[in-house]
Coordinates of C-alpha atoms and ligand atoms in Angstrom, one line a residue:
Chain A
M25 CA -28.1 -50.5 -40.9
T26 CA -27.3 -54.4 -40.4
K27 CA -26.4 -55.2 -36.8
T28 CA -23.6 -57.6 -37.9
K29 CA -23.1 -58.8 -34.5
E30 CA -26.5 -60.3 -34.6
F31 CA -25.6 -62.8 -37.1
V32 CA -23.2 -64.3 -34.5
A33 CA -24.6 -67.3 -32.6
E34 CA -25.4 -66.5 -29.0
S35 CA -23.6 -69.4 -27.5
V36 CA -20.6 -67.6 -29.2
Q37 CA -21.4 -64.2 -28.1
N38 CA -21.8 -65.4 -24.5
M39 CA -18.6 -67.2 -24.7
R40 CA -15.7 -65.3 -22.6
P41 CA -12.9 -64.5 -24.2
S42 CA -9.6 -66.0 -23.1
G43 CA -7.7 -64.2 -20.3
I44 CA -4.5 -65.6 -22.0
R45 CA -5.2 -63.2 -25.1
K46 CA -5.1 -60.0 -23.2
F47 CA -1.7 -61.2 -21.9
F48 CA -0.7 -62.0 -25.2
D49 CA -1.7 -58.6 -26.7
L50 CA 0.2 -56.7 -23.7
A51 CA 3.3 -58.7 -24.1
A52 CA 3.6 -59.0 -27.8
N53 CA 4.6 -55.6 -28.7
M54 CA 7.2 -55.3 -25.7
E55 CA 10.9 -55.3 -26.4
G56 CA 13.0 -57.6 -24.2
V57 CA 10.4 -59.7 -22.7
V58 CA 11.5 -62.7 -20.8
S59 CA 8.4 -65.1 -21.3
L60 CA 7.7 -67.9 -19.0
G61 CA 4.1 -67.5 -20.5
V62 CA 4.7 -69.9 -23.2
G63 CA 2.7 -73.2 -23.2
E64 CA 4.7 -75.1 -25.8
P65 CA 8.2 -76.8 -25.9
D66 CA 11.3 -74.3 -26.5
F67 CA 12.7 -77.4 -28.4
V68 CA 12.4 -77.5 -32.1
T69 CA 11.1 -80.6 -33.7
S70 CA 13.9 -83.4 -34.0
W71 CA 15.7 -83.0 -37.5
S72 CA 14.9 -86.6 -38.4
V73 CA 11.5 -86.1 -38.0
R74 CA 11.4 -82.7 -39.8
E75 CA 13.4 -84.6 -42.4
A76 CA 10.7 -87.3 -42.7
A77 CA 8.1 -84.7 -43.6
I78 CA 10.1 -83.1 -46.2
L79 CA 10.8 -86.8 -47.6
S80 CA 7.0 -87.3 -47.8
L81 CA 6.7 -84.1 -49.7
E82 CA 9.3 -85.2 -52.1
K83 CA 7.6 -88.3 -52.8
G84 CA 4.4 -86.5 -53.5
Y85 CA 2.2 -87.9 -50.6
T86 CA 0.0 -84.7 -50.8
S87 CA -3.3 -86.2 -50.8
Y88 CA -5.8 -87.2 -48.1
T89 CA -5.3 -90.1 -45.7
A90 CA -7.8 -92.4 -44.5
N91 CA -10.3 -90.3 -42.2
A92 CA -8.9 -92.1 -39.1
G93 CA -5.2 -91.3 -40.2
L94 CA -2.7 -93.5 -42.1
L95 CA -3.2 -97.0 -40.9
E96 CA 0.6 -97.3 -40.7
L97 CA 0.6 -94.4 -38.0
R98 CA -2.3 -95.8 -36.2
N99 CA -0.4 -99.1 -36.0
E100 CA 2.5 -97.3 -34.4
I101 CA 0.5 -95.3 -32.0
A102 CA -1.4 -98.5 -30.9
D103 CA 2.3 -100.1 -30.2
Y104 CA 3.1 -96.8 -28.5
M105 CA 0.2 -96.8 -26.4
E106 CA 0.8 -100.5 -25.4
N107 CA 4.2 -100.6 -24.6
R108 CA 4.5 -97.0 -22.8
F109 CA 1.3 -96.8 -21.0
H110 CA 0.1 -100.3 -21.1
V111 CA -3.3 -100.0 -22.9
K112 CA -4.1 -101.8 -25.6
Y113 CA -6.3 -100.4 -28.7
D114 CA -7.3 -101.8 -32.0
P115 CA -5.8 -99.5 -34.7
K116 CA -8.3 -100.2 -37.1
E117 CA -11.4 -99.7 -34.8
E118 CA -10.2 -97.5 -31.8
I119 CA -7.8 -94.8 -32.5
I120 CA -8.4 -91.5 -34.5
V121 CA -5.5 -89.4 -35.7
T122 CA -6.8 -85.7 -35.2
V123 CA -5.7 -82.1 -35.7
G124 CA -3.9 -81.9 -32.3
A125 CA -5.3 -82.9 -29.1
S126 CA -7.5 -79.9 -29.2
Q127 CA -9.6 -81.3 -32.1
A128 CA -9.6 -84.8 -30.1
I129 CA -11.5 -82.7 -27.1
D130 CA -13.8 -81.3 -29.2
I131 CA -14.8 -84.2 -31.1
A132 CA -14.8 -86.2 -28.1
M133 CA -17.4 -83.6 -26.4
R134 CA -19.8 -83.4 -29.6
A135 CA -19.9 -87.3 -29.8
I136 CA -20.9 -87.8 -26.1
I137 CA -23.2 -84.7 -25.2
N138 CA -26.7 -84.7 -25.2
P139 CA -28.3 -81.1 -24.7
G140 CA -28.0 -80.4 -20.9
D141 CA -25.7 -83.3 -20.1
E142 CA -23.3 -82.2 -17.1
I143 CA -19.5 -82.7 -18.0
I144 CA -17.4 -82.4 -14.8
V145 CA -14.4 -80.4 -15.4
V146 CA -11.4 -80.2 -12.8
E147 CA -10.1 -76.6 -12.3
P148 CA -7.7 -75.1 -12.7
C149 CA -7.5 -76.4 -16.2
F150 CA -6.5 -76.1 -19.8
V151 CA -8.5 -72.8 -21.0
S152 CA -10.4 -74.9 -23.8
Y153 CA -12.3 -77.4 -21.7
V154 CA -15.4 -75.3 -20.6
P155 CA -15.8 -73.4 -23.8
L156 CA -15.7 -76.7 -25.7
V157 CA -18.2 -78.7 -23.5
E158 CA -20.6 -75.5 -23.9
L159 CA -20.2 -75.3 -27.5
A160 CA -21.2 -79.2 -27.9
G161 CA -24.5 -78.2 -25.8
G162 CA -23.3 -79.5 -22.4
K163 CA -23.1 -77.7 -19.0
A164 CA -19.6 -77.6 -17.7
V165 CA -19.8 -78.4 -13.7
T166 CA -16.5 -77.2 -12.3
I167 CA -14.6 -78.8 -9.1
E168 CA -11.8 -76.5 -7.5
T169 CA -8.8 -78.3 -6.6
K170 CA -6.7 -76.9 -3.7
P171 CA -2.9 -76.5 -3.2
E172 CA -3.1 -78.1 -0.1
H173 CA -3.9 -81.2 -2.0
D174 CA -1.2 -80.5 -4.7
F175 CA -4.4 -79.4 -6.7
K176 CA -5.4 -83.2 -7.0
L177 CA -9.0 -83.9 -7.1
Q178 CA -10.3 -85.5 -3.9
P179 CA -12.7 -88.5 -4.5
D180 CA -15.1 -86.7 -2.1
Q181 CA -15.3 -83.5 -4.3
L182 CA -16.2 -85.8 -7.3
K183 CA -19.0 -87.5 -5.3
Q184 CA -20.5 -84.4 -4.4
A185 CA -20.4 -82.9 -7.9
I186 CA -22.3 -85.9 -9.6
T187 CA -25.9 -85.4 -10.3
P188 CA -28.3 -87.4 -12.3
K189 CA -27.4 -85.5 -15.3
T190 CA -23.7 -86.1 -15.2
K191 CA -22.2 -87.7 -18.1
A192 CA -18.8 -87.6 -17.8
L193 CA -15.5 -86.6 -16.1
L194 CA -12.8 -84.4 -17.8
I195 CA -9.7 -84.9 -16.3
C196 CA -6.0 -83.9 -17.1
S197 CA -2.7 -85.7 -16.0
P198 CA 0.1 -84.2 -15.8
N199 CA -1.9 -81.1 -15.8
N200 CA -1.9 -77.6 -17.3
P201 CA -1.5 -75.1 -15.6
T202 CA -0.6 -76.9 -12.2
G203 CA 1.9 -79.6 -13.5
T204 CA 0.1 -81.9 -10.9
Q205 CA 0.3 -85.7 -11.9
L206 CA -2.1 -88.0 -10.5
T207 CA -0.6 -91.5 -9.3
K208 CA -2.1 -94.7 -9.7
E209 CA -3.4 -94.6 -6.0
D210 CA -5.0 -91.2 -7.0
L211 CA -6.6 -92.5 -10.0
Q212 CA -8.0 -95.8 -8.4
G213 CA -9.8 -93.3 -6.0
I214 CA -11.6 -91.4 -8.6
C215 CA -12.2 -94.4 -10.6
D216 CA -14.0 -96.2 -8.1
I217 CA -16.4 -93.3 -7.8
V218 CA -16.7 -93.2 -11.8
I219 CA -17.4 -96.7 -12.1
E220 CA -19.9 -96.7 -9.1
H221 CA -21.9 -94.1 -10.6
D222 CA -21.3 -95.6 -14.3
L223 CA -19.6 -92.3 -15.9
L224 CA -17.3 -91.8 -18.7
V225 CA -14.0 -90.4 -18.5
I226 CA -12.4 -87.8 -21.1
A227 CA -8.5 -88.1 -19.9
D228 CA -6.3 -85.6 -21.5
E229 CA -3.0 -86.9 -21.4
I230 CA -1.2 -84.5 -23.8
Y231 CA 1.6 -84.4 -21.0
A232 CA 2.0 -88.1 -20.4
E233 CA 5.7 -88.2 -21.7
L234 CA 6.5 -85.2 -19.3
A235 CA 6.6 -87.1 -16.0
Y236 CA 9.9 -86.4 -13.9
D237 CA 9.8 -88.6 -10.9
I238 CA 7.4 -91.4 -11.6
Q239 CA 6.1 -92.9 -14.8
H240 CA 2.8 -91.6 -16.0
T241 CA -0.1 -93.6 -15.3
S242 CA -2.9 -93.7 -17.9
I243 CA -6.3 -93.7 -16.5
A244 CA -7.3 -96.2 -19.1
S245 CA -4.8 -98.9 -17.6
I246 CA -6.8 -99.2 -14.4
E247 CA -9.2 -102.0 -14.2
G248 CA -12.5 -101.3 -15.6
M249 CA -11.8 -97.9 -16.8
Q250 CA -10.9 -98.6 -20.6
E251 CA -14.3 -99.2 -21.7
R252 CA -15.3 -95.9 -20.1
T253 CA -12.3 -93.9 -21.1
I254 CA -12.0 -91.5 -24.2
L255 CA -7.7 -91.2 -24.1
I256 CA -6.6 -88.1 -25.6
N257 CA -3.0 -87.7 -26.4
G258 CA -0.8 -86.1 -29.1
F259 CA 2.5 -85.1 -30.4
S260 CA 2.6 -81.7 -29.3
K261 CA 4.4 -81.6 -26.1
G262 CA 6.3 -84.7 -25.6
F263 CA 7.7 -84.5 -29.2
A264 CA 7.9 -80.8 -29.3
M265 CA 5.5 -80.9 -32.2
T266 CA 3.2 -78.2 -31.6
G267 CA 3.0 -76.7 -34.8
W268 CA 2.4 -79.8 -36.6
R269 CA -1.3 -80.0 -35.3
L270 CA -1.2 -83.6 -34.7
G271 CA -2.8 -85.7 -32.0
F272 CA -5.0 -88.6 -31.5
C273 CA -7.9 -90.3 -29.3
C274 CA -8.4 -93.7 -28.2
A275 CA -11.6 -95.1 -27.3
P276 CA -13.9 -98.1 -27.4
K277 CA -14.9 -98.8 -30.8
E278 CA -18.8 -97.4 -30.3
I279 CA -17.5 -94.0 -29.0
S280 CA -14.4 -94.2 -31.6
H281 CA -16.9 -94.7 -34.4
A282 CA -19.0 -91.8 -33.2
C283 CA -16.0 -89.6 -32.8
L284 CA -15.0 -90.5 -36.4
K285 CA -18.4 -89.5 -37.9
I286 CA -17.9 -85.9 -36.7
H287 CA -14.0 -86.1 -37.7
Q288 CA -15.0 -87.3 -41.2
Y289 CA -17.6 -84.4 -42.0
A290 CA -15.7 -81.6 -40.0
M291 CA -12.1 -82.3 -40.7
M292 CA -11.9 -85.2 -43.1
C293 CA -8.3 -85.9 -42.0
A294 CA -5.1 -84.8 -40.2
S295 CA -2.7 -82.9 -42.6
T296 CA -0.9 -85.8 -44.4
P297 CA 2.9 -84.4 -43.9
A298 CA 2.2 -84.1 -40.3
Q299 CA 1.1 -87.8 -40.3
Y300 CA 4.6 -88.7 -41.8
A301 CA 6.2 -86.7 -39.6
A302 CA 4.6 -88.5 -36.6
L303 CA 5.4 -91.8 -37.9
E304 CA 9.0 -90.8 -37.6
A305 CA 8.8 -89.4 -34.5
L306 CA 7.4 -92.9 -33.0
Q307 CA 9.5 -95.0 -35.0
S308 CA 13.0 -92.9 -34.2
G309 CA 12.1 -90.0 -31.9
M310 CA 12.0 -91.7 -28.3
D311 CA 15.9 -90.9 -27.6
D312 CA 15.0 -87.3 -28.0
V313 CA 12.0 -87.5 -25.8
V314 CA 14.3 -89.0 -23.1
Q315 CA 16.9 -85.9 -23.7
M316 CA 14.2 -83.3 -23.3
T317 CA 12.6 -84.8 -20.4
K318 CA 16.0 -84.7 -18.8
D319 CA 16.4 -81.2 -19.6
Y320 CA 12.8 -80.1 -18.4
R321 CA 13.4 -82.1 -15.0
R322 CA 16.4 -79.8 -14.1
R323 CA 14.6 -76.9 -14.9
R324 CA 11.8 -77.9 -13.0
N325 CA 13.8 -78.6 -10.0
Y326 CA 15.8 -75.1 -10.6
I327 CA 12.8 -73.1 -11.0
V328 CA 10.6 -74.8 -8.1
S329 CA 13.5 -74.2 -5.9
S330 CA 14.3 -70.7 -6.8
L331 CA 10.7 -69.5 -6.4
N332 CA 10.4 -71.0 -3.2
E333 CA 13.5 -69.2 -2.2
I334 CA 12.4 -65.8 -3.2
G335 CA 9.1 -66.3 -1.1
L336 CA 6.8 -67.7 -3.8
D337 CA 5.4 -71.1 -2.2
C338 CA 5.4 -73.6 -5.0
H339 CA 4.5 -77.2 -4.8
I340 CA 6.9 -79.7 -6.8
P341 CA 4.8 -80.2 -10.2
G342 CA 5.2 -84.0 -11.0
G343 CA 4.7 -83.3 -14.8
A344 CA 4.3 -81.0 -17.7
F345 CA 6.2 -77.9 -17.8
Y346 CA 4.7 -75.3 -15.4
A347 CA 5.3 -74.4 -11.9
F348 CA 2.3 -72.7 -10.6
P349 CA 3.4 -70.9 -7.3
S350 CA 1.2 -69.0 -4.9
I351 CA 1.4 -65.1 -5.1
K352 CA -0.9 -64.6 -1.9
S353 CA 2.0 -63.4 0.0
T354 CA 2.3 -60.0 -2.2
G355 CA -1.3 -59.2 -1.4
L356 CA -1.8 -58.7 -5.2
S357 CA -4.4 -60.6 -7.3
S358 CA -3.1 -62.8 -9.9
E359 CA -4.0 -60.6 -12.8
E360 CA -2.4 -57.4 -10.7
F361 CA 0.8 -59.5 -10.2
A362 CA 1.2 -60.5 -13.9
E363 CA 0.5 -57.1 -15.3
K364 CA 2.9 -55.3 -13.0
L365 CA 5.4 -57.7 -13.4
L366 CA 5.2 -57.4 -17.1
M367 CA 5.1 -53.6 -17.0
E368 CA 7.8 -53.3 -14.2
Q369 CA 10.2 -56.2 -15.0
K370 CA 9.3 -57.2 -18.4
V371 CA 8.7 -60.8 -17.5
A372 CA 5.5 -62.6 -18.9
V373 CA 3.7 -65.0 -16.8
V374 CA -0.1 -66.3 -17.1
P375 CA -2.3 -65.1 -14.2
G376 CA -3.9 -68.2 -12.6
N377 CA -7.4 -67.0 -12.8
V378 CA -7.4 -67.6 -16.4
F379 CA -7.6 -71.4 -15.7
G380 CA -10.6 -71.3 -13.9
K381 CA -11.7 -71.9 -10.1
G382 CA -8.7 -72.3 -7.9
G383 CA -6.3 -70.5 -10.3
E384 CA -6.5 -67.0 -8.4
G385 CA -3.6 -66.4 -6.2
H386 CA -1.4 -68.0 -8.5
I387 CA 0.5 -67.6 -11.6
R388 CA 1.6 -70.2 -14.3
C389 CA 5.5 -70.1 -14.9
S390 CA 6.5 -72.3 -18.0
Y391 CA 9.8 -73.5 -17.8
A392 CA 10.0 -74.4 -21.3
S393 CA 12.8 -72.1 -21.9
S394 CA 16.6 -72.0 -21.7
M395 CA 18.4 -71.9 -18.1
E396 CA 19.6 -68.5 -19.4
Q397 CA 16.2 -67.3 -19.7
L398 CA 14.9 -69.0 -16.4
Q399 CA 17.9 -67.5 -14.4
E400 CA 17.3 -63.9 -15.8
A401 CA 13.4 -64.5 -15.1
I402 CA 13.8 -65.4 -11.5
K403 CA 16.2 -62.4 -11.0
R404 CA 13.5 -60.0 -12.3
I405 CA 10.8 -61.5 -10.3
K406 CA 12.9 -61.2 -7.2
N407 CA 13.4 -57.6 -7.8
F408 CA 9.7 -57.4 -8.3
I409 CA 8.8 -58.9 -5.1
E410 CA 11.4 -57.1 -2.9
K411 CA 10.3 -53.7 -4.2
Chain B
M12 CA 36.3 -94.6 -12.1
K13 CA 32.5 -95.2 -11.4
L14 CA 30.4 -92.2 -10.7
T15 CA 27.4 -91.5 -9.2
D16 CA 24.1 -90.4 -11.1
R17 CA 24.5 -87.2 -9.7
E18 CA 28.0 -86.7 -10.5
I19 CA 27.2 -87.8 -14.1
E20 CA 24.5 -85.3 -14.1
I21 CA 26.7 -82.4 -12.8
L22 CA 29.0 -83.3 -16.0
E23 CA 26.1 -83.3 -18.5
I24 CA 25.2 -79.9 -17.2
L25 CA 28.7 -78.3 -17.2
E26 CA 29.4 -79.8 -20.5
K27 CA 26.7 -77.7 -22.1
D28 CA 27.3 -74.6 -20.0
A29 CA 30.3 -74.2 -17.7
L30 CA 29.3 -70.7 -16.7
L31 CA 26.3 -72.0 -14.8
S32 CA 26.7 -71.0 -11.3
S33 CA 27.2 -74.1 -8.7
D34 CA 24.2 -72.2 -7.0
S35 CA 22.1 -72.9 -10.1
I36 CA 23.4 -76.3 -10.7
A37 CA 22.6 -77.2 -7.1
K38 CA 19.1 -76.3 -7.6
M39 CA 18.8 -78.2 -10.8
I40 CA 19.9 -81.6 -9.1
G41 CA 18.3 -80.8 -5.9
L42 CA 21.4 -80.7 -3.9
N43 CA 23.0 -77.6 -1.8
K44 CA 25.6 -75.5 -3.0
D45 CA 28.4 -76.7 -0.9
E46 CA 27.7 -80.3 -1.9
T47 CA 27.7 -79.4 -5.4
E48 CA 30.8 -77.4 -5.1
E49 CA 32.6 -80.2 -3.5
I50 CA 31.5 -82.7 -6.2
I51 CA 33.0 -80.2 -8.8
K52 CA 36.3 -80.0 -7.0
K53 CA 36.5 -83.7 -6.8
L54 CA 35.9 -84.1 -10.6
Q55 CA 38.5 -81.5 -11.2
D56 CA 41.0 -83.2 -8.8
E57 CA 40.3 -86.4 -10.6
K58 CA 40.9 -84.7 -14.0
I59 CA 37.4 -86.0 -15.1
I60 CA 36.7 -82.3 -15.8
V61 CA 40.0 -81.4 -17.8
H62 CA 39.7 -77.8 -18.2
Y63 CA 36.9 -75.0 -19.0
T64 CA 37.1 -73.2 -22.2
T65 CA 35.0 -70.8 -24.6
L66 CA 33.9 -71.4 -28.1
I67 CA 35.0 -68.4 -30.2
D68 CA 33.8 -68.1 -33.7
W69 CA 37.3 -66.2 -34.8
A70 CA 36.1 -66.2 -38.4
K71 CA 34.0 -63.3 -37.4
V72 CA 37.1 -61.4 -36.1
D73 CA 38.5 -59.5 -39.0
N74 CA 42.1 -59.0 -38.0
Y75 CA 42.4 -62.4 -36.6
Q76 CA 44.6 -64.7 -38.7
G77 CA 44.2 -68.3 -38.4
V78 CA 44.1 -71.7 -40.3
T79 CA 43.3 -75.0 -39.0
A80 CA 44.4 -78.3 -40.7
M81 CA 43.7 -81.9 -40.0
I82 CA 46.3 -84.2 -40.6
D83 CA 45.9 -88.0 -41.1
V84 CA 49.1 -89.6 -39.8
K85 CA 50.4 -93.1 -40.4
V86 CA 52.9 -94.1 -37.9
T87 CA 54.8 -97.4 -36.9
P88 CA 53.9 -98.2 -33.3
K89 CA 57.0 -99.1 -31.2
R90 CA 57.0 -102.3 -29.2
G91 CA 56.2 -101.9 -25.5
V92 CA 54.8 -98.5 -25.8
G93 CA 52.5 -98.6 -28.8
F94 CA 51.2 -95.4 -30.2
R95 CA 51.6 -93.5 -26.8
E96 CA 55.0 -92.3 -27.5
V97 CA 54.6 -91.0 -30.9
A98 CA 51.4 -89.3 -29.7
E99 CA 53.1 -87.8 -27.0
R100 CA 55.9 -86.4 -29.3
I101 CA 53.1 -85.0 -31.5
Y102 CA 51.1 -83.4 -29.0
R103 CA 54.0 -81.6 -27.2
F104 CA 54.2 -79.2 -30.0
Q105 CA 52.2 -76.3 -29.0
E106 CA 50.8 -75.9 -32.5
V107 CA 48.9 -79.1 -32.0
S108 CA 45.4 -78.8 -30.5
S109 CA 44.1 -82.4 -30.7
V110 CA 45.6 -85.9 -31.3
Y111 CA 43.3 -88.9 -31.7
L112 CA 44.2 -92.6 -32.4
M113 CA 41.9 -93.7 -34.9
S114 CA 40.7 -97.0 -36.4
G115 CA 40.9 -97.5 -40.4
A116 CA 43.1 -96.0 -43.1
Y117 CA 45.6 -94.0 -40.8
D118 CA 46.6 -94.0 -37.0
L119 CA 46.5 -90.7 -35.7
S120 CA 44.3 -87.5 -36.5
V121 CA 46.3 -84.5 -35.6
T122 CA 44.7 -81.0 -35.5
V123 CA 47.0 -78.2 -36.0
E124 CA 46.5 -74.5 -35.7
G125 CA 48.7 -71.8 -37.3
K126 CA 48.6 -68.3 -38.4
S127 CA 48.7 -69.2 -42.0
M128 CA 48.7 -72.3 -44.4
N129 CA 52.3 -71.7 -45.2
E130 CA 53.1 -71.9 -41.5
I131 CA 51.1 -75.3 -41.2
A132 CA 52.9 -76.6 -44.3
Q133 CA 56.2 -75.8 -42.7
F134 CA 55.3 -77.3 -39.5
V135 CA 54.3 -80.7 -41.1
S136 CA 57.1 -81.1 -43.5
E137 CA 59.6 -79.7 -40.8
K138 CA 58.5 -81.1 -37.6
L139 CA 55.8 -83.8 -37.9
S140 CA 56.8 -85.8 -41.3
T141 CA 60.4 -86.0 -39.9
L142 CA 59.7 -87.8 -36.8
D143 CA 61.2 -91.2 -36.7
S144 CA 57.8 -93.3 -36.5
V145 CA 55.9 -91.3 -38.9
V146 CA 55.4 -93.0 -42.2
S147 CA 53.2 -90.7 -44.1
T148 CA 51.0 -87.7 -43.7
T149 CA 48.1 -86.1 -45.3
T150 CA 47.0 -82.7 -44.6
H151 CA 43.4 -81.2 -44.9
F152 CA 42.8 -77.5 -44.5
Q153 CA 39.4 -76.3 -42.9
L154 CA 37.8 -74.0 -45.0
K155 CA 34.9 -73.1 -42.8
K156 CA 33.3 -74.2 -39.5
Y157 CA 29.8 -75.0 -39.5
K158 CA 29.4 -77.0 -36.2
H159 CA 31.8 -77.7 -33.5
D160 CA 31.4 -79.6 -30.2
G161 CA 27.8 -79.6 -30.7
S162 CA 27.5 -75.8 -31.2
V163 CA 26.5 -74.5 -34.5
Y164 CA 28.3 -71.4 -35.8
D165 CA 26.0 -68.6 -36.9
S166 CA 22.7 -70.4 -36.2
D167 CA 19.7 -68.6 -37.4
Q168 CA 17.5 -70.9 -35.0
N169 CA 15.4 -68.0 -33.2
D170 CA 12.9 -68.5 -30.6
N171 CA 9.8 -68.2 -32.8
R172 CA 7.2 -68.8 -30.2
I173 CA 4.5 -66.5 -29.5
V174 CA 5.1 -64.8 -26.2
V175 CA 2.1 -66.1 -24.5
S176 CA 0.1 -69.0 -25.0
P177 CA -2.4 -71.5 -23.5
Ligands
PLP17 C1 -3.8 -79.7 -21.3 C2 -3.7 -79.6 -23.0 N1 -4.5 -80.2 -23.6 C3 -4.5 -80.2 -25.0 C4 -3.6 -79.0 -25.4 C5 -3.7 -78.7 -26.7 O1 -2.8 -79.6 -27.4 P1 -2.8 -79.6 -29.0 O2 -1.5 -78.6 -29.5 O3 -2.4 -80.9 -29.5 O4 -4.0 -79.1 -29.6 C6 -2.9 -78.3 -24.5 C7 -1.9 -77.2 -25.0 O5 -1.6 -76.4 -24.4 C8 -3.0 -78.4 -23.3 O6 -2.0 -77.8 -22.4

């Protein structure tokens, strides 16, 4: 008998399954679940954007685009990045349109990692970082950020994690799952060390638009950083376009050319209708982004204040759409908490441990939901805790 | 009257959902409950918050009879009081649910509600067009409401997201 499993590469066999998957399976078949477990906007993509995609289909724009994406779109992205985040990239040489930020992270890893290279990953973090580092043949060296530092990477921690094999730092601000936003000063402290040790930074800034108290600072805008940064962004979160699968990466010419080599063989180009939609999003969608951000901000204030009120300590996240309260006061592990909460009160949250070190003892509550849903969820969580 | 950012924010929140408790609103904007209630009271006293109401899709209620018409009204404004006096004369009728002064081909846009087309026709011919300053009227009956005050009737837009995602 053929042992089918042996056909699977060891690296993949050893990859741990996503902890999120387990909760999805549990919650997917239940009725009446209020979900705070969703990592995407509850808003539907603006009609003008959807309409632009329809128009592109009507006009018959159904062929491949340039590997790096429509030049028109790259030009808009370059303007957007300059106006919004004060970083200037050459649309012809330094910007690649990708299939979501996810693919941008993947090609960035594959473009820079030699076997055994160490990539420092700041946890708790988005679930795909470590697997993607490992798939590219690298070693993920994780740093655990702490609630007492608002989950901000401390320069000393970074210093200690650096070895002669360290190639790059992978960092995400505003962060999923903690919502932590790094200020210019925070970034400066990190960049000093990065520059001193001549490292590269992969910056996942997919939540850049969703910053509620102070404007997002792109790490590439800090002096001496652009030449050593692969900047990742996209349309999924800020523009409420997750299902379109459209992101981009910006990097110095040499690195960008390397990423493009992989992209052209592995993907050819991002979806054409989605690229036309993104073009419209940049040309006319900013007002909608502002409106959505306003809504998220109010919901954030509501949920953080409510969680604290019912006894789940929660720092105020500066961005993204996640609150990351501590559940240590309940004496449960985060998986126990999430599972019981789902079974007893039908509220779905994501246990913090799936996001790596430092996540245990916390749950991720997404506030990309209507106020009605949030109020109901808080009511149920309160019942759960008081029992 | 010039309002603070907070006050405007409360108005924006209430305009979308008047049922939110003052406690929730307070949390949304980072005030306490008492402060929030005080602001809401002030906005009501100033008649900036005019009224709270419920949007109902009466078309779904089989045993409810109702017809709405929008009437373009041309009038001759009076010296000294302009359009206000005639607008007042019109909005006092309880059949009239809204009156707007418009730019363009006519002057007042009047929305009238009645039990039947007949009833509205009667109102227009007997009450509205007989007013001194009214020069002419054009009546349009509404056949179906799709969207009103920003809300879509019978929206089939569901939350299609998967319940748990990264
Ligand atoms: C931090 C972070 N990076 C990247 C992604 C993936 O984004 P995309 O949908 O553009 O692939 C997500 C989505 O959850 C995320 O939270």
